[in-house]
Tab-separated table of C-alpha atoms in Angstrom:
chain	number	residue	atom	x	y	z
A	386	UNK	CA	-46.679	-98.258	-53.558
A	387	UNK	CA	-48.881	-100.970	-55.127
A	388	UNK	CA	-46.992	-103.548	-57.145
A	389	UNK	CA	-48.336	-102.644	-60.605
A	390	UNK	CA	-47.353	-98.932	-60.474
A	391	UNK	CA	-44.003	-100.005	-58.996
A	392	UNK	CA	-43.509	-102.401	-61.908
A	393	UNK	CA	-44.194	-99.632	-64.430
A	394	UNK	CA	-41.786	-97.368	-62.562
A	395	UNK	CA	-39.015	-99.970	-62.545
A	396	UNK	CA	-39.366	-100.728	-66.261
A	397	UNK	CA	-39.319	-97.012	-67.048
A	398	UNK	CA	-36.193	-96.648	-64.912
A	399	UNK	CA	-34.364	-99.378	-66.816
A	400	UNK	CA	-35.282	-97.852	-70.167
A	401	UNK	CA	-34.147	-94.388	-69.049
A	402	UNK	CA	-30.831	-95.737	-67.779
A	403	UNK	CA	-30.183	-97.390	-71.130
A	404	UNK	CA	-30.479	-93.955	-72.754
A	405	UNK	CA	-27.514	-92.808	-70.653
A	406	UNK	CA	-25.317	-95.115	-72.761
A	407	UNK	CA	-24.370	-94.768	-76.445
A	408	UNK	CA	-25.979	-94.175	-78.929
A	409	UNK	CA	-27.608	-91.402	-76.925
A	410	UNK	CA	-25.150	-90.874	-74.044
A	411	UNK	CA	-27.682	-88.814	-72.077
A	412	UNK	CA	-25.564	-89.390	-68.979
A	413	UNK	CA	-27.838	-87.503	-66.586
A	414	UNK	CA	-30.523	-90.174	-67.050
A	415	UNK	CA	-28.396	-92.804	-65.266
A	416	UNK	CA	-29.047	-91.528	-61.724
A	417	UNK	CA	-32.649	-90.703	-62.631
A	418	UNK	CA	-33.279	-94.205	-63.956
A	419	UNK	CA	-31.701	-95.824	-60.914
A	420	UNK	CA	-33.692	-93.507	-58.635
A	421	UNK	CA	-36.897	-94.852	-60.197
A	422	UNK	CA	-35.848	-98.381	-59.237
A	423	UNK	CA	-35.104	-97.280	-55.676
A	424	UNK	CA	-38.498	-95.596	-55.488
A	425	UNK	CA	-40.220	-98.677	-56.899
A	426	UNK	CA	-38.712	-101.045	-54.316
A	427	UNK	CA	-39.279	-98.720	-51.350
A	428	UNK	CA	-41.174	-100.661	-48.656
A	429	UNK	CA	-41.559	-103.666	-50.960
A	430	UNK	CA	-41.060	-107.107	-49.452
A	431	UNK	CA	-38.266	-109.369	-50.650
A	432	UNK	CA	-40.019	-111.309	-53.412
A	433	UNK	CA	-41.631	-108.253	-54.943
A	434	UNK	CA	-38.400	-106.271	-54.706
A	435	UNK	CA	-36.600	-109.101	-56.507
A	436	UNK	CA	-39.149	-109.073	-59.353
A	437	UNK	CA	-38.975	-105.284	-59.632
A	438	UNK	CA	-35.188	-105.415	-59.829
A	439	UNK	CA	-35.385	-108.134	-62.469
A	440	UNK	CA	-37.852	-106.027	-64.481
A	441	UNK	CA	-35.576	-102.973	-64.279
A	442	UNK	CA	-32.632	-105.132	-65.335
A	443	UNK	CA	-34.425	-106.588	-68.348
A	444	UNK	CA	-35.624	-103.149	-69.458
A	445	UNK	CA	-32.023	-101.955	-69.221
A	446	UNK	CA	-30.054	-104.907	-70.596
A	447	UNK	CA	-32.328	-105.987	-73.453
A	448	UNK	CA	-31.777	-102.824	-75.520
A	449	UNK	CA	-28.204	-102.397	-74.269
A	450	UNK	CA	-27.174	-105.876	-75.457
A	451	UNK	CA	-29.165	-105.929	-78.698
A	452	UNK	CA	-25.867	-106.284	-80.544
A	453	UNK	CA	-25.613	-109.866	-79.232
A	454	UNK	CA	-28.732	-110.756	-81.224
A	455	UNK	CA	-27.236	-109.225	-84.362
A	456	UNK	CA	-24.020	-111.192	-83.893
A	457	UNK	CA	-25.647	-114.553	-83.113
A	458	UNK	CA	-28.659	-114.237	-85.405
A	459	UNK	CA	-30.674	-115.951	-82.663
A	460	UNK	CA	-33.022	-114.648	-79.970
A	461	UNK	CA	-32.029	-117.122	-77.272
A	462	UNK	CA	-28.436	-115.944	-76.617
A	463	UNK	CA	-29.585	-112.320	-76.399
A	464	UNK	CA	-32.413	-113.072	-73.980
A	465	UNK	CA	-30.305	-115.453	-71.888
A	466	UNK	CA	-27.492	-112.914	-71.546
A	467	UNK	CA	-29.939	-110.164	-70.569
A	468	UNK	CA	-31.605	-112.380	-67.949
A	469	UNK	CA	-28.253	-113.370	-66.478
A	470	UNK	CA	-27.178	-109.738	-66.120
A	471	UNK	CA	-30.603	-108.638	-64.848
A	472	UNK	CA	-30.419	-111.182	-62.029
A	473	UNK	CA	-27.657	-109.129	-60.418
A	474	UNK	CA	-29.990	-106.113	-60.336
A	475	UNK	CA	-32.695	-108.352	-58.888
A	476	UNK	CA	-30.425	-109.459	-56.049
A	477	UNK	CA	-29.411	-105.832	-55.478
A	478	UNK	CA	-33.088	-104.929	-55.094
A	479	UNK	CA	-33.653	-107.875	-52.753
A	480	UNK	CA	-30.646	-106.897	-50.635
A	481	UNK	CA	-31.708	-103.269	-50.480
A	482	UNK	CA	-35.197	-104.343	-49.433
A	483	UNK	CA	-33.773	-106.464	-46.622
A	484	UNK	CA	-31.572	-103.652	-45.324
A	485	UNK	CA	-34.221	-100.936	-45.448
A	486	UNK	CA	-36.960	-103.050	-43.845
A	487	UNK	CA	-34.852	-104.628	-41.116
A	488	UNK	CA	-32.498	-101.805	-40.143
A	489	UNK	CA	-33.635	-98.446	-38.837
A	490	UNK	CA	-30.633	-96.509	-40.137
A	491	UNK	CA	-28.110	-96.569	-42.917
A	492	UNK	CA	-30.395	-97.624	-45.734
A	493	UNK	CA	-29.152	-94.902	-48.083
A	494	UNK	CA	-25.489	-95.765	-47.598
A	495	UNK	CA	-26.279	-99.463	-47.873
A	496	UNK	CA	-28.075	-98.941	-51.193
A	497	UNK	CA	-24.992	-97.250	-52.664
A	498	UNK	CA	-22.684	-99.988	-51.393
A	499	UNK	CA	-24.967	-102.769	-52.571
A	500	UNK	CA	-25.308	-101.300	-56.059
A	501	UNK	CA	-21.548	-101.087	-56.511
A	502	UNK	CA	-20.982	-104.485	-54.877
A	503	UNK	CA	-23.383	-106.343	-57.160
A	504	UNK	CA	-22.141	-104.455	-60.212
A	505	UNK	CA	-18.561	-105.424	-59.392
A	506	UNK	CA	-19.669	-109.004	-58.763
A	507	UNK	CA	-21.311	-109.063	-62.191
A	508	UNK	CA	-17.893	-108.287	-63.653
A	509	UNK	CA	-16.391	-111.372	-62.020
A	510	UNK	CA	-18.968	-114.199	-62.188
A	511	UNK	CA	-20.021	-116.388	-63.891
A	512	UNK	CA	-17.417	-117.462	-66.468
A	513	UNK	CA	-15.150	-114.588	-65.475
A	514	UNK	CA	-17.966	-112.041	-65.473
A	515	UNK	CA	-19.356	-109.516	-67.943
A	516	UNK	CA	-18.871	-105.903	-66.783
A	517	UNK	CA	-20.422	-104.465	-69.958
A	518	UNK	CA	-23.065	-101.958	-68.928
A	519	UNK	CA	-21.353	-100.813	-65.743
A	520	UNK	CA	-23.154	-97.590	-64.931
A	521	UNK	CA	-19.768	-95.850	-64.683
A	522	UNK	CA	-19.319	-96.260	-68.446
A	523	UNK	CA	-22.402	-94.091	-69.051
A	524	UNK	CA	-20.627	-91.044	-67.653
A	525	UNK	CA	-17.901	-90.403	-70.244
A	526	UNK	CA	-19.729	-87.365	-71.651
A	527	UNK	CA	-20.426	-85.829	-68.242
A	528	UNK	CA	-18.665	-84.182	-65.299
A	529	UNK	CA	-18.061	-87.463	-63.456
A	530	UNK	CA	-15.429	-88.665	-65.943
A	531	UNK	CA	-12.426	-87.093	-64.116
A	532	UNK	CA	-13.344	-89.164	-61.054
A	533	UNK	CA	-12.255	-92.254	-62.990
A	534	UNK	CA	-8.640	-91.322	-62.249
A	535	UNK	CA	-9.396	-91.243	-58.514
A	536	UNK	CA	-11.346	-94.462	-58.049
A	537	UNK	CA	-12.181	-96.140	-61.345
A	538	UNK	CA	-15.530	-97.822	-61.877
A	539	UNK	CA	-16.099	-98.288	-58.140
A	540	UNK	CA	-16.037	-94.562	-57.429
A	541	UNK	CA	-17.905	-93.381	-60.526
A	542	UNK	CA	-20.651	-95.992	-60.178
A	543	UNK	CA	-20.850	-95.182	-56.478
A	544	UNK	CA	-21.370	-91.476	-57.152
A	545	UNK	CA	-24.092	-92.239	-59.713
A	546	UNK	CA	-25.785	-94.447	-57.110
A	547	UNK	CA	-25.377	-91.718	-54.479
A	548	UNK	CA	-27.160	-89.200	-56.704
A	549	UNK	CA	-29.872	-91.789	-57.376
A	550	UNK	CA	-30.395	-92.318	-53.653
A	551	UNK	CA	-30.585	-88.564	-53.125
A	552	UNK	CA	-33.157	-88.128	-55.881
A	553	UNK	CA	-35.276	-90.982	-54.509
A	554	UNK	CA	-35.172	-89.487	-51.009
A	555	UNK	CA	-36.066	-86.009	-52.283
A	556	UNK	CA	-39.025	-87.506	-54.146
A	557	UNK	CA	-40.286	-88.655	-50.738
A	558	UNK	CA	-39.580	-85.180	-49.294
A	559	UNK	CA	-36.798	-86.528	-47.104
A	560	UNK	CA	-34.204	-83.843	-46.141
A	561	UNK	CA	-31.472	-86.494	-46.150
A	562	UNK	CA	-31.792	-86.449	-49.922
A	563	UNK	CA	-30.190	-83.004	-49.913
A	564	UNK	CA	-27.265	-84.423	-47.963
A	565	UNK	CA	-26.786	-87.229	-50.489
A	566	UNK	CA	-27.016	-84.931	-53.511
A	567	UNK	CA	-24.831	-82.299	-51.852
A	568	UNK	CA	-22.184	-84.881	-51.007
A	569	UNK	CA	-22.182	-86.111	-54.579
A	570	UNK	CA	-21.843	-82.582	-55.950
A	571	UNK	CA	-18.972	-81.899	-53.566
A	572	UNK	CA	-17.092	-84.998	-54.712
A	573	UNK	CA	-17.651	-84.118	-58.370
A	574	UNK	CA	-16.346	-80.573	-57.831
A	575	UNK	CA	-13.331	-82.012	-56.037
A	576	UNK	CA	-12.618	-84.253	-59.002
A	577	UNK	CA	-12.869	-81.336	-61.423
A	578	UNK	CA	-10.278	-79.435	-59.389
A	579	UNK	CA	-7.704	-82.169	-60.016
A	580	UNK	CA	-8.091	-83.206	-63.660
A	581	UNK	CA	-5.783	-85.896	-65.053
A	582	UNK	CA	-2.795	-84.587	-66.969
A	583	UNK	CA	-2.378	-85.212	-70.686
A	584	UNK	CA	1.249	-84.061	-70.778
A	585	UNK	CA	3.932	-86.536	-71.916
A	586	UNK	CA	6.288	-87.888	-69.261
A	587	UNK	CA	8.345	-90.265	-71.411
A	588	UNK	CA	8.296	-88.490	-74.764
A	589	UNK	CA	5.829	-89.214	-77.535
A	590	UNK	CA	5.007	-92.008	-79.959
A	591	UNK	CA	3.713	-91.351	-83.458
A	592	UNK	CA	1.179	-93.987	-84.444
A	593	UNK	CA	-0.489	-94.707	-87.780
A	594	UNK	CA	-4.018	-96.060	-87.230
A	595	UNK	CA	-5.731	-98.004	-90.028
A	596	UNK	CA	-9.386	-99.053	-90.161
A	597	UNK	CA	-9.694	-101.156	-93.305
A	598	UNK	CA	-13.428	-102.033	-93.444
A	599	UNK	CA	-14.743	-105.410	-94.682
A	600	UNK	CA	-16.081	-106.490	-98.089
A	601	UNK	CA	-19.503	-107.489	-96.689
A	602	UNK	CA	-21.362	-106.543	-93.512
A	603	UNK	CA	-22.406	-108.613	-90.532
A	604	UNK	CA	-21.255	-112.083	-89.536
A	605	UNK	CA	-20.610	-112.971	-93.205
A	606	UNK	CA	-17.562	-110.683	-93.090
A	607	UNK	CA	-15.662	-113.437	-91.293
A	608	UNK	CA	-15.558	-115.426	-94.534
A	609	UNK	CA	-13.633	-112.704	-96.342
A	610	UNK	CA	-10.386	-113.015	-94.395
A	611	UNK	CA	-7.928	-112.930	-97.308
A	612	UNK	CA	-9.638	-109.949	-98.917
A	613	UNK	CA	-9.652	-108.063	-95.617
A	614	UNK	CA	-5.884	-108.409	-95.167
A	615	UNK	CA	-5.327	-107.434	-98.785
A	616	UNK	CA	-7.393	-104.282	-98.185
A	617	UNK	CA	-5.044	-103.251	-95.389
A	618	UNK	CA	-1.975	-103.770	-97.543
A	619	UNK	CA	-3.575	-101.738	-100.351
A	620	UNK	CA	-4.397	-98.854	-97.993
A	621	UNK	CA	-0.868	-98.796	-96.601
A	622	UNK	CA	0.689	-98.781	-100.076
A	623	UNK	CA	-1.722	-96.168	-101.422
A	624	UNK	CA	-0.977	-93.725	-98.599
A	625	UNK	CA	2.789	-94.209	-98.317
A	626	UNK	CA	5.013	-92.705	-97.095
A	627	UNK	CA	3.873	-92.782	-93.475
A	628	UNK	CA	5.731	-90.657	-90.977
A	629	UNK	CA	5.103	-92.791	-87.895
A	630	UNK	CA	6.939	-94.993	-85.402
A	631	UNK	CA	4.444	-97.855	-85.490
A	632	UNK	CA	1.264	-98.803	-87.341
A	633	UNK	CA	-1.741	-100.438	-85.652
A	634	UNK	CA	-4.366	-102.611	-87.320
A	635	UNK	CA	-7.415	-104.031	-85.527
A	636	UNK	CA	-8.289	-107.449	-84.179
A	637	UNK	CA	-8.656	-110.017	-86.995
A	638	UNK	CA	-7.096	-107.733	-89.596
A	639	UNK	CA	-5.335	-110.940	-90.679
A	640	UNK	CA	-7.886	-113.514	-89.550
A	641	UNK	CA	-5.861	-116.194	-91.343
A	642	UNK	CA	-2.532	-116.454	-89.552
A	643	UNK	CA	0.247	-114.885	-91.678
A	644	UNK	CA	2.755	-116.955	-89.720
A	645	UNK	CA	1.399	-120.117	-91.325
A	646	UNK	CA	-0.195	-118.926	-94.589
A	647	UNK	CA	2.186	-117.624	-97.296
A	648	UNK	CA	-0.525	-115.758	-99.247
A	649	UNK	CA	-1.638	-113.757	-96.211
A	650	UNK	CA	1.971	-113.249	-95.158
A	651	UNK	CA	2.729	-111.745	-98.567
A	652	UNK	CA	0.159	-108.993	-97.966
A	653	UNK	CA	1.497	-108.253	-94.487
A	654	UNK	CA	5.066	-108.154	-95.819
A	655	UNK	CA	3.920	-105.818	-98.596
A	656	UNK	CA	2.316	-103.489	-96.058
A	657	UNK	CA	5.328	-103.579	-93.748
A	658	UNK	CA	7.658	-102.709	-96.609
A	659	UNK	CA	5.469	-99.766	-97.664
A	660	UNK	CA	5.223	-98.509	-94.096
A	661	UNK	CA	8.884	-99.250	-93.324
A	662	UNK	CA	8.277	-99.908	-89.653
A	663	UNK	CA	6.674	-102.316	-87.181
A	664	UNK	CA	2.987	-103.190	-87.542
A	665	UNK	CA	0.694	-104.472	-84.784
A	666	UNK	CA	-2.126	-106.622	-86.142
A	667	UNK	CA	-4.701	-109.161	-85.005
A	668	UNK	CA	-4.828	-112.784	-86.113
A	669	UNK	CA	-5.979	-116.255	-85.033
A	670	UNK	CA	-3.552	-119.060	-84.146
A	671	UNK	CA	-5.064	-122.524	-84.430
A	672	UNK	CA	-3.828	-125.404	-82.299
A	673	UNK	CA	-5.138	-128.885	-81.569
A	674	UNK	CA	-8.652	-128.552	-80.200
A	675	UNK	CA	-8.933	-124.777	-80.342
A	676	UNK	CA	-7.461	-121.408	-81.213
A	677	UNK	CA	-5.910	-118.293	-79.723
A	678	UNK	CA	-6.927	-114.732	-80.547
A	679	UNK	CA	-3.592	-112.939	-80.842
A	680	UNK	CA	-2.219	-109.480	-81.442
A	681	UNK	CA	1.200	-109.764	-83.045
A	682	UNK	CA	4.122	-107.468	-83.752
A	683	UNK	CA	5.314	-107.775	-87.360
A	684	UNK	CA	8.668	-106.363	-88.392
A	685	UNK	CA	10.923	-106.698	-91.402
A	686	UNK	CA	12.029	-110.169	-90.289
A	687	UNK	CA	8.459	-111.343	-89.568
A	688	UNK	CA	6.550	-111.667	-86.309
A	689	UNK	CA	8.640	-111.042	-83.201
A	690	UNK	CA	6.088	-110.918	-80.373
A	691	UNK	CA	2.473	-111.826	-79.648
A	692	UNK	CA	-0.197	-111.283	-77.016
A	693	UNK	CA	-2.977	-113.881	-76.700
A	694	UNK	CA	-6.377	-112.720	-75.479
A	695	UNK	CA	-6.744	-113.738	-71.833
A	696	UNK	CA	-10.501	-113.426	-71.534
A	697	UNK	CA	-12.376	-115.050	-74.423
A	698	UNK	CA	-16.075	-114.219	-74.461
A	699	UNK	CA	-18.214	-117.158	-73.245
A	700	UNK	CA	-20.899	-118.177	-75.753
A	701	UNK	CA	-19.266	-115.874	-78.315
A	702	UNK	CA	-15.684	-117.116	-78.604
A	703	UNK	CA	-15.968	-120.373	-76.709
A	704	UNK	CA	-18.916	-122.500	-75.642
A	705	UNK	CA	-19.012	-123.657	-72.010
A	706	UNK	CA	-21.060	-126.799	-71.360
A	707	UNK	CA	-21.501	-127.216	-75.104
A	708	UNK	CA	-23.462	-130.492	-74.936
A	709	UNK	CA	-25.957	-129.084	-72.450
A	710	UNK	CA	-26.606	-125.838	-74.305
A	711	UNK	CA	-26.884	-127.649	-77.639
A	712	UNK	CA	-30.095	-129.179	-76.271
A	713	UNK	CA	-31.507	-125.670	-75.921
A	714	UNK	CA	-30.360	-124.270	-79.248
A	715	UNK	CA	-28.329	-125.503	-82.234
A	716	UNK	CA	-26.832	-122.000	-82.391
A	717	UNK	CA	-24.094	-123.137	-79.994
A	718	UNK	CA	-22.309	-124.755	-82.925
A	719	UNK	CA	-21.904	-121.383	-84.590
A	720	UNK	CA	-18.879	-121.265	-82.299
A	721	UNK	CA	-17.263	-124.170	-84.114
A	722	UNK	CA	-13.793	-123.840	-82.573
A	723	UNK	CA	-13.378	-122.821	-78.957
A	724	UNK	CA	-10.963	-120.027	-78.150
A	725	UNK	CA	-8.364	-120.755	-75.479
A	726	UNK	CA	-7.306	-118.078	-72.976
A	727	UNK	CA	-3.792	-116.680	-73.087
A	728	UNK	CA	-1.674	-116.701	-69.958
A	729	UNK	CA	0.455	-113.567	-70.327
A	730	UNK	CA	-0.509	-109.943	-69.493
A	731	UNK	CA	-1.637	-107.564	-72.223
A	732	UNK	CA	1.678	-105.744	-72.634
A	733	UNK	CA	3.862	-105.589	-75.744
A	734	UNK	CA	7.240	-103.925	-76.280
A	735	UNK	CA	7.365	-102.026	-79.575
A	736	UNK	CA	10.798	-101.000	-80.881
A	737	UNK	CA	11.300	-97.390	-81.968
A	738	UNK	CA	14.382	-95.491	-83.080
A	739	UNK	CA	15.153	-94.481	-79.483
A	740	UNK	CA	13.937	-97.360	-77.309
A	741	UNK	CA	11.324	-100.037	-76.791
A	742	UNK	CA	7.939	-98.575	-75.828
A	743	UNK	CA	5.594	-100.672	-73.695
A	744	UNK	CA	1.985	-100.665	-74.916
A	745	UNK	CA	-1.080	-102.207	-73.285
A	746	UNK	CA	-3.003	-104.275	-75.846
A	747	UNK	CA	-6.305	-105.564	-74.390
A	748	UNK	CA	-8.270	-107.122	-77.238
A	749	UNK	CA	-11.874	-106.078	-77.891
A	750	UNK	CA	-14.154	-106.835	-74.892
A	751	UNK	CA	-11.122	-107.106	-72.595
A	752	UNK	CA	-11.127	-103.306	-72.290
A	753	UNK	CA	-14.203	-103.669	-70.038
A	754	UNK	CA	-12.324	-105.680	-67.379
A	755	UNK	CA	-10.872	-103.464	-64.660
A	756	UNK	CA	-8.112	-105.752	-63.457
A	757	UNK	CA	-6.875	-106.834	-66.864
A	758	UNK	CA	-6.304	-103.267	-68.066
A	759	UNK	CA	-4.909	-102.136	-64.718
A	760	UNK	CA	-2.359	-104.972	-64.729
A	761	UNK	CA	-0.991	-103.784	-68.071
A	762	UNK	CA	-0.488	-100.260	-66.752
A	763	UNK	CA	1.123	-101.373	-63.497
A	764	UNK	CA	3.564	-103.443	-65.570
A	765	UNK	CA	4.720	-100.280	-67.309
A	766	UNK	CA	2.461	-99.701	-70.309
A	767	UNK	CA	2.822	-96.085	-71.445
A	768	UNK	CA	-0.243	-96.018	-73.737
A	769	UNK	CA	-3.224	-98.260	-74.564
A	770	UNK	CA	-4.048	-99.869	-77.907
A	771	UNK	CA	-7.476	-101.532	-78.095
A	772	UNK	CA	-7.745	-103.665	-81.257
A	773	UNK	CA	-11.315	-104.741	-81.918
A	774	UNK	CA	-13.415	-106.430	-84.581
A	775	UNK	CA	-16.961	-105.035	-84.678
A	776	UNK	CA	-17.897	-106.401	-88.097
A	777	UNK	CA	-20.378	-108.953	-86.713
A	778	UNK	CA	-22.503	-106.412	-84.853
A	779	UNK	CA	-23.951	-104.522	-87.795
A	780	UNK	CA	-25.198	-100.965	-87.257
A	781	UNK	CA	-25.766	-101.452	-83.539
A	782	UNK	CA	-24.431	-99.432	-80.637
A	783	UNK	CA	-21.804	-102.041	-79.635
A	784	UNK	CA	-18.874	-100.139	-81.113
A	785	UNK	CA	-19.795	-96.809	-79.534
A	786	UNK	CA	-20.436	-98.504	-76.188
A	787	UNK	CA	-16.945	-99.960	-76.413
A	788	UNK	CA	-15.579	-96.568	-77.396
A	789	UNK	CA	-16.998	-95.078	-74.198
A	790	UNK	CA	-15.230	-97.775	-72.180
A	791	UNK	CA	-11.933	-97.041	-73.943
A	792	UNK	CA	-12.346	-93.358	-73.143
A	793	UNK	CA	-13.039	-94.200	-69.500
A	794	UNK	CA	-9.839	-96.272	-69.336
A	795	UNK	CA	-7.822	-93.430	-70.837
A	796	UNK	CA	-8.801	-91.175	-67.940
A	797	UNK	CA	-8.741	-93.895	-65.281
A	798	UNK	CA	-5.080	-94.674	-65.957
A	799	UNK	CA	-4.013	-91.350	-67.559
A	800	UNK	CA	-2.861	-93.116	-70.712
A	801	UNK	CA	-3.392	-92.083	-74.307
A	802	UNK	CA	-5.699	-94.688	-75.814
A	803	UNK	CA	-6.384	-95.846	-79.355
A	804	UNK	CA	-9.394	-97.973	-80.235
A	805	UNK	CA	-8.777	-99.397	-83.704
A	806	UNK	CA	-11.680	-101.278	-85.277
A	807	UNK	CA	-12.177	-103.290	-88.439
A	808	UNK	CA	-15.262	-101.269	-89.391
A	809	UNK	CA	-15.505	-98.484	-86.796
A	810	UNK	CA	-15.748	-96.701	-84.581
A	811	UNK	CA	-12.011	-96.070	-84.250
A	812	UNK	CA	-10.760	-93.150	-82.169
A	813	UNK	CA	-7.801	-91.691	-80.303
A	814	UNK	CA	-8.075	-90.274	-76.772
A	815	UNK	CA	-5.585	-88.247	-74.792
A	816	UNK	CA	-4.985	-89.209	-71.138
A	817	UNK	CA	-7.572	-86.639	-70.023
A	818	UNK	CA	-10.250	-88.148	-72.279
A	819	UNK	CA	-10.081	-85.563	-75.063
A	820	UNK	CA	-10.834	-87.017	-78.508
A	821	UNK	CA	-8.132	-86.057	-81.023
A	822	UNK	CA	-9.160	-88.274	-83.952
A	823	UNK	CA	-12.204	-90.392	-84.762
A	824	UNK	CA	-13.576	-92.298	-87.739
A	825	UNK	CA	-17.002	-91.398	-89.061
A	826	UNK	CA	-19.707	-93.775	-90.231
A	827	UNK	CA	-19.541	-97.501	-89.574
A	828	UNK	CA	-18.272	-99.754	-92.363
A	829	UNK	CA	-15.890	-97.234	-93.866
A	830	UNK	CA	-12.160	-97.082	-94.502
A	831	UNK	CA	-10.295	-94.612	-92.318
A	832	UNK	CA	-6.748	-93.879	-91.291
A	833	UNK	CA	-4.946	-91.278	-89.238
A	834	UNK	CA	-1.484	-90.475	-87.910
A	835	UNK	CA	-1.444	-89.266	-84.310
A	836	UNK	CA	1.170	-88.342	-81.742
A	837	UNK	CA	0.572	-90.008	-78.393
A	838	UNK	CA	1.966	-88.615	-75.133
A	839	UNK	CA	3.684	-91.432	-73.263
A	840	UNK	CA	3.229	-91.563	-69.508
A	841	UNK	CA	4.687	-93.674	-66.717
A	842	UNK	CA	3.140	-92.287	-63.510
A	843	UNK	CA	0.146	-94.000	-61.962
A	844	UNK	CA	-3.180	-92.417	-61.093
A	845	UNK	CA	-4.741	-92.951	-57.681
A	846	UNK	CA	-7.161	-95.416	-59.277
A	847	UNK	CA	-4.292	-97.435	-60.734
A	848	UNK	CA	-2.321	-97.407	-57.485
A	849	UNK	CA	-5.291	-98.542	-55.400
A	850	UNK	CA	-5.647	-101.696	-57.466
A	851	UNK	CA	-8.625	-103.824	-56.461
A	852	UNK	CA	-8.704	-102.486	-52.888
A	853	UNK	CA	-11.866	-100.359	-53.469
A	854	UNK	CA	-13.660	-103.409	-54.845
A	855	UNK	CA	-12.705	-105.560	-51.851
A	856	UNK	CA	-13.694	-102.835	-49.373
A	857	UNK	CA	-17.099	-102.381	-51.013
A	858	UNK	CA	-17.722	-106.126	-51.012
A	859	UNK	CA	-16.749	-106.365	-47.345
A	860	UNK	CA	-18.946	-103.454	-46.243
A	861	UNK	CA	-21.915	-104.529	-48.355
A	862	UNK	CA	-21.584	-108.101	-47.123
A	863	UNK	CA	-21.433	-106.946	-43.509
A	864	UNK	CA	-24.513	-104.753	-43.960
A	865	UNK	CA	-26.423	-107.619	-45.548
A	866	UNK	CA	-25.374	-110.041	-42.825
A	867	UNK	CA	-26.584	-107.695	-40.094
A	868	UNK	CA	-29.893	-107.205	-41.925
A	869	UNK	CA	-30.421	-110.930	-42.430
A	870	UNK	CA	-29.969	-111.693	-38.730
A	871	UNK	CA	-32.077	-108.771	-37.530
A	872	UNK	CA	-35.823	-108.941	-37.185
A	873	UNK	CA	-37.992	-106.899	-39.516
A	874	UNK	CA	-38.443	-103.363	-38.135
A	875	UNK	CA	-40.918	-102.197	-40.735
């Protein structure tokens, strides 16, 4: 195919794949969009394949990550983040080109492995990675979701890539495309035959969920910290009594630390007294040279436990190489105080009348990181709480994209999951992914009381740990190495 039509095809493929994610969640477009990229790079040499992959990546990531522009108020961070993520697609396209032009067989399998390998690599490097936009997260409204419990993002992304390969082969009238599509359908049917259970194994936990909204919208909401905490206390008092074991507030519900500020503490104490039980809430703890983003347990005698976010967002919550990037844009100093990473896993013990219940508490973007969430479950977490602050992102799709990831994690680990946001979208998922409660429009107050089934068994995906990731990297690396040292057979 000439380069110009291939370029159009790759850009169209990236745009279609973006539509598989929220807002739209047209999940079937994910394999179609990826198939267009595979068709565009077919028989293209390395440099052209790289450019086509980069074009697909930019067409996909620019609209997907638009929320980063809304949060920063600057074009440069948005474009830079999109380019960085698109480079992984470009190297996937380059690798696929090498394999298909230098090896006579195995190109279809290699394409699947390479897609998953580079996607997993994107979740690890640089700066700890950014797995947002994993193609697996586009499938939460479709029949591939149950496969999350069998193999997590590696398996679900791999099946999407397998369908894409099959579609691309069928477009070239290759019978092997039927094999690829048929294999994918068989795996999906197998997953549907063994759905994850939503039944409680360790009893239930009744949770009050509060979304308190903010006085103003956008980044300016961060300057209203005292009023925000007061809003939560007012909501709790106005709706008392609450028949629940624990109450959860979102990230930054008390952006000024109640442990060091008496005025903010007074509102938290007022809420705790009205609720008459433990409250989990987000705050910031400032230390010399930086701060920690923490989720704390507040009881009648004050705070008794805290989890500090392990994976601060680079360029959003801390600024790497600040002096260098300041030369490119003064926007770096919008992050005036760098966030430090916590060192403990995202697990908190919450006391109830019968016993302490272990809850996983990944904060905001941490829900996108496979290993971080999996560690919490392997350490005994019986349900997931995802506190998040979406106030800076305006009416973008960031919150619903995050909601899809939370739903994926619920099924992957068979744990009831609550995403509780400052402004929405907040929701509650059963371990099989069913939605049992959800807030409506963004920037609204909302609250609900839900009964969560507590579970202790591990899914296959949880038990496998990072083994699928390592295997995919090893196989993809081996395939690439063989291709690099073979002469071109095209």
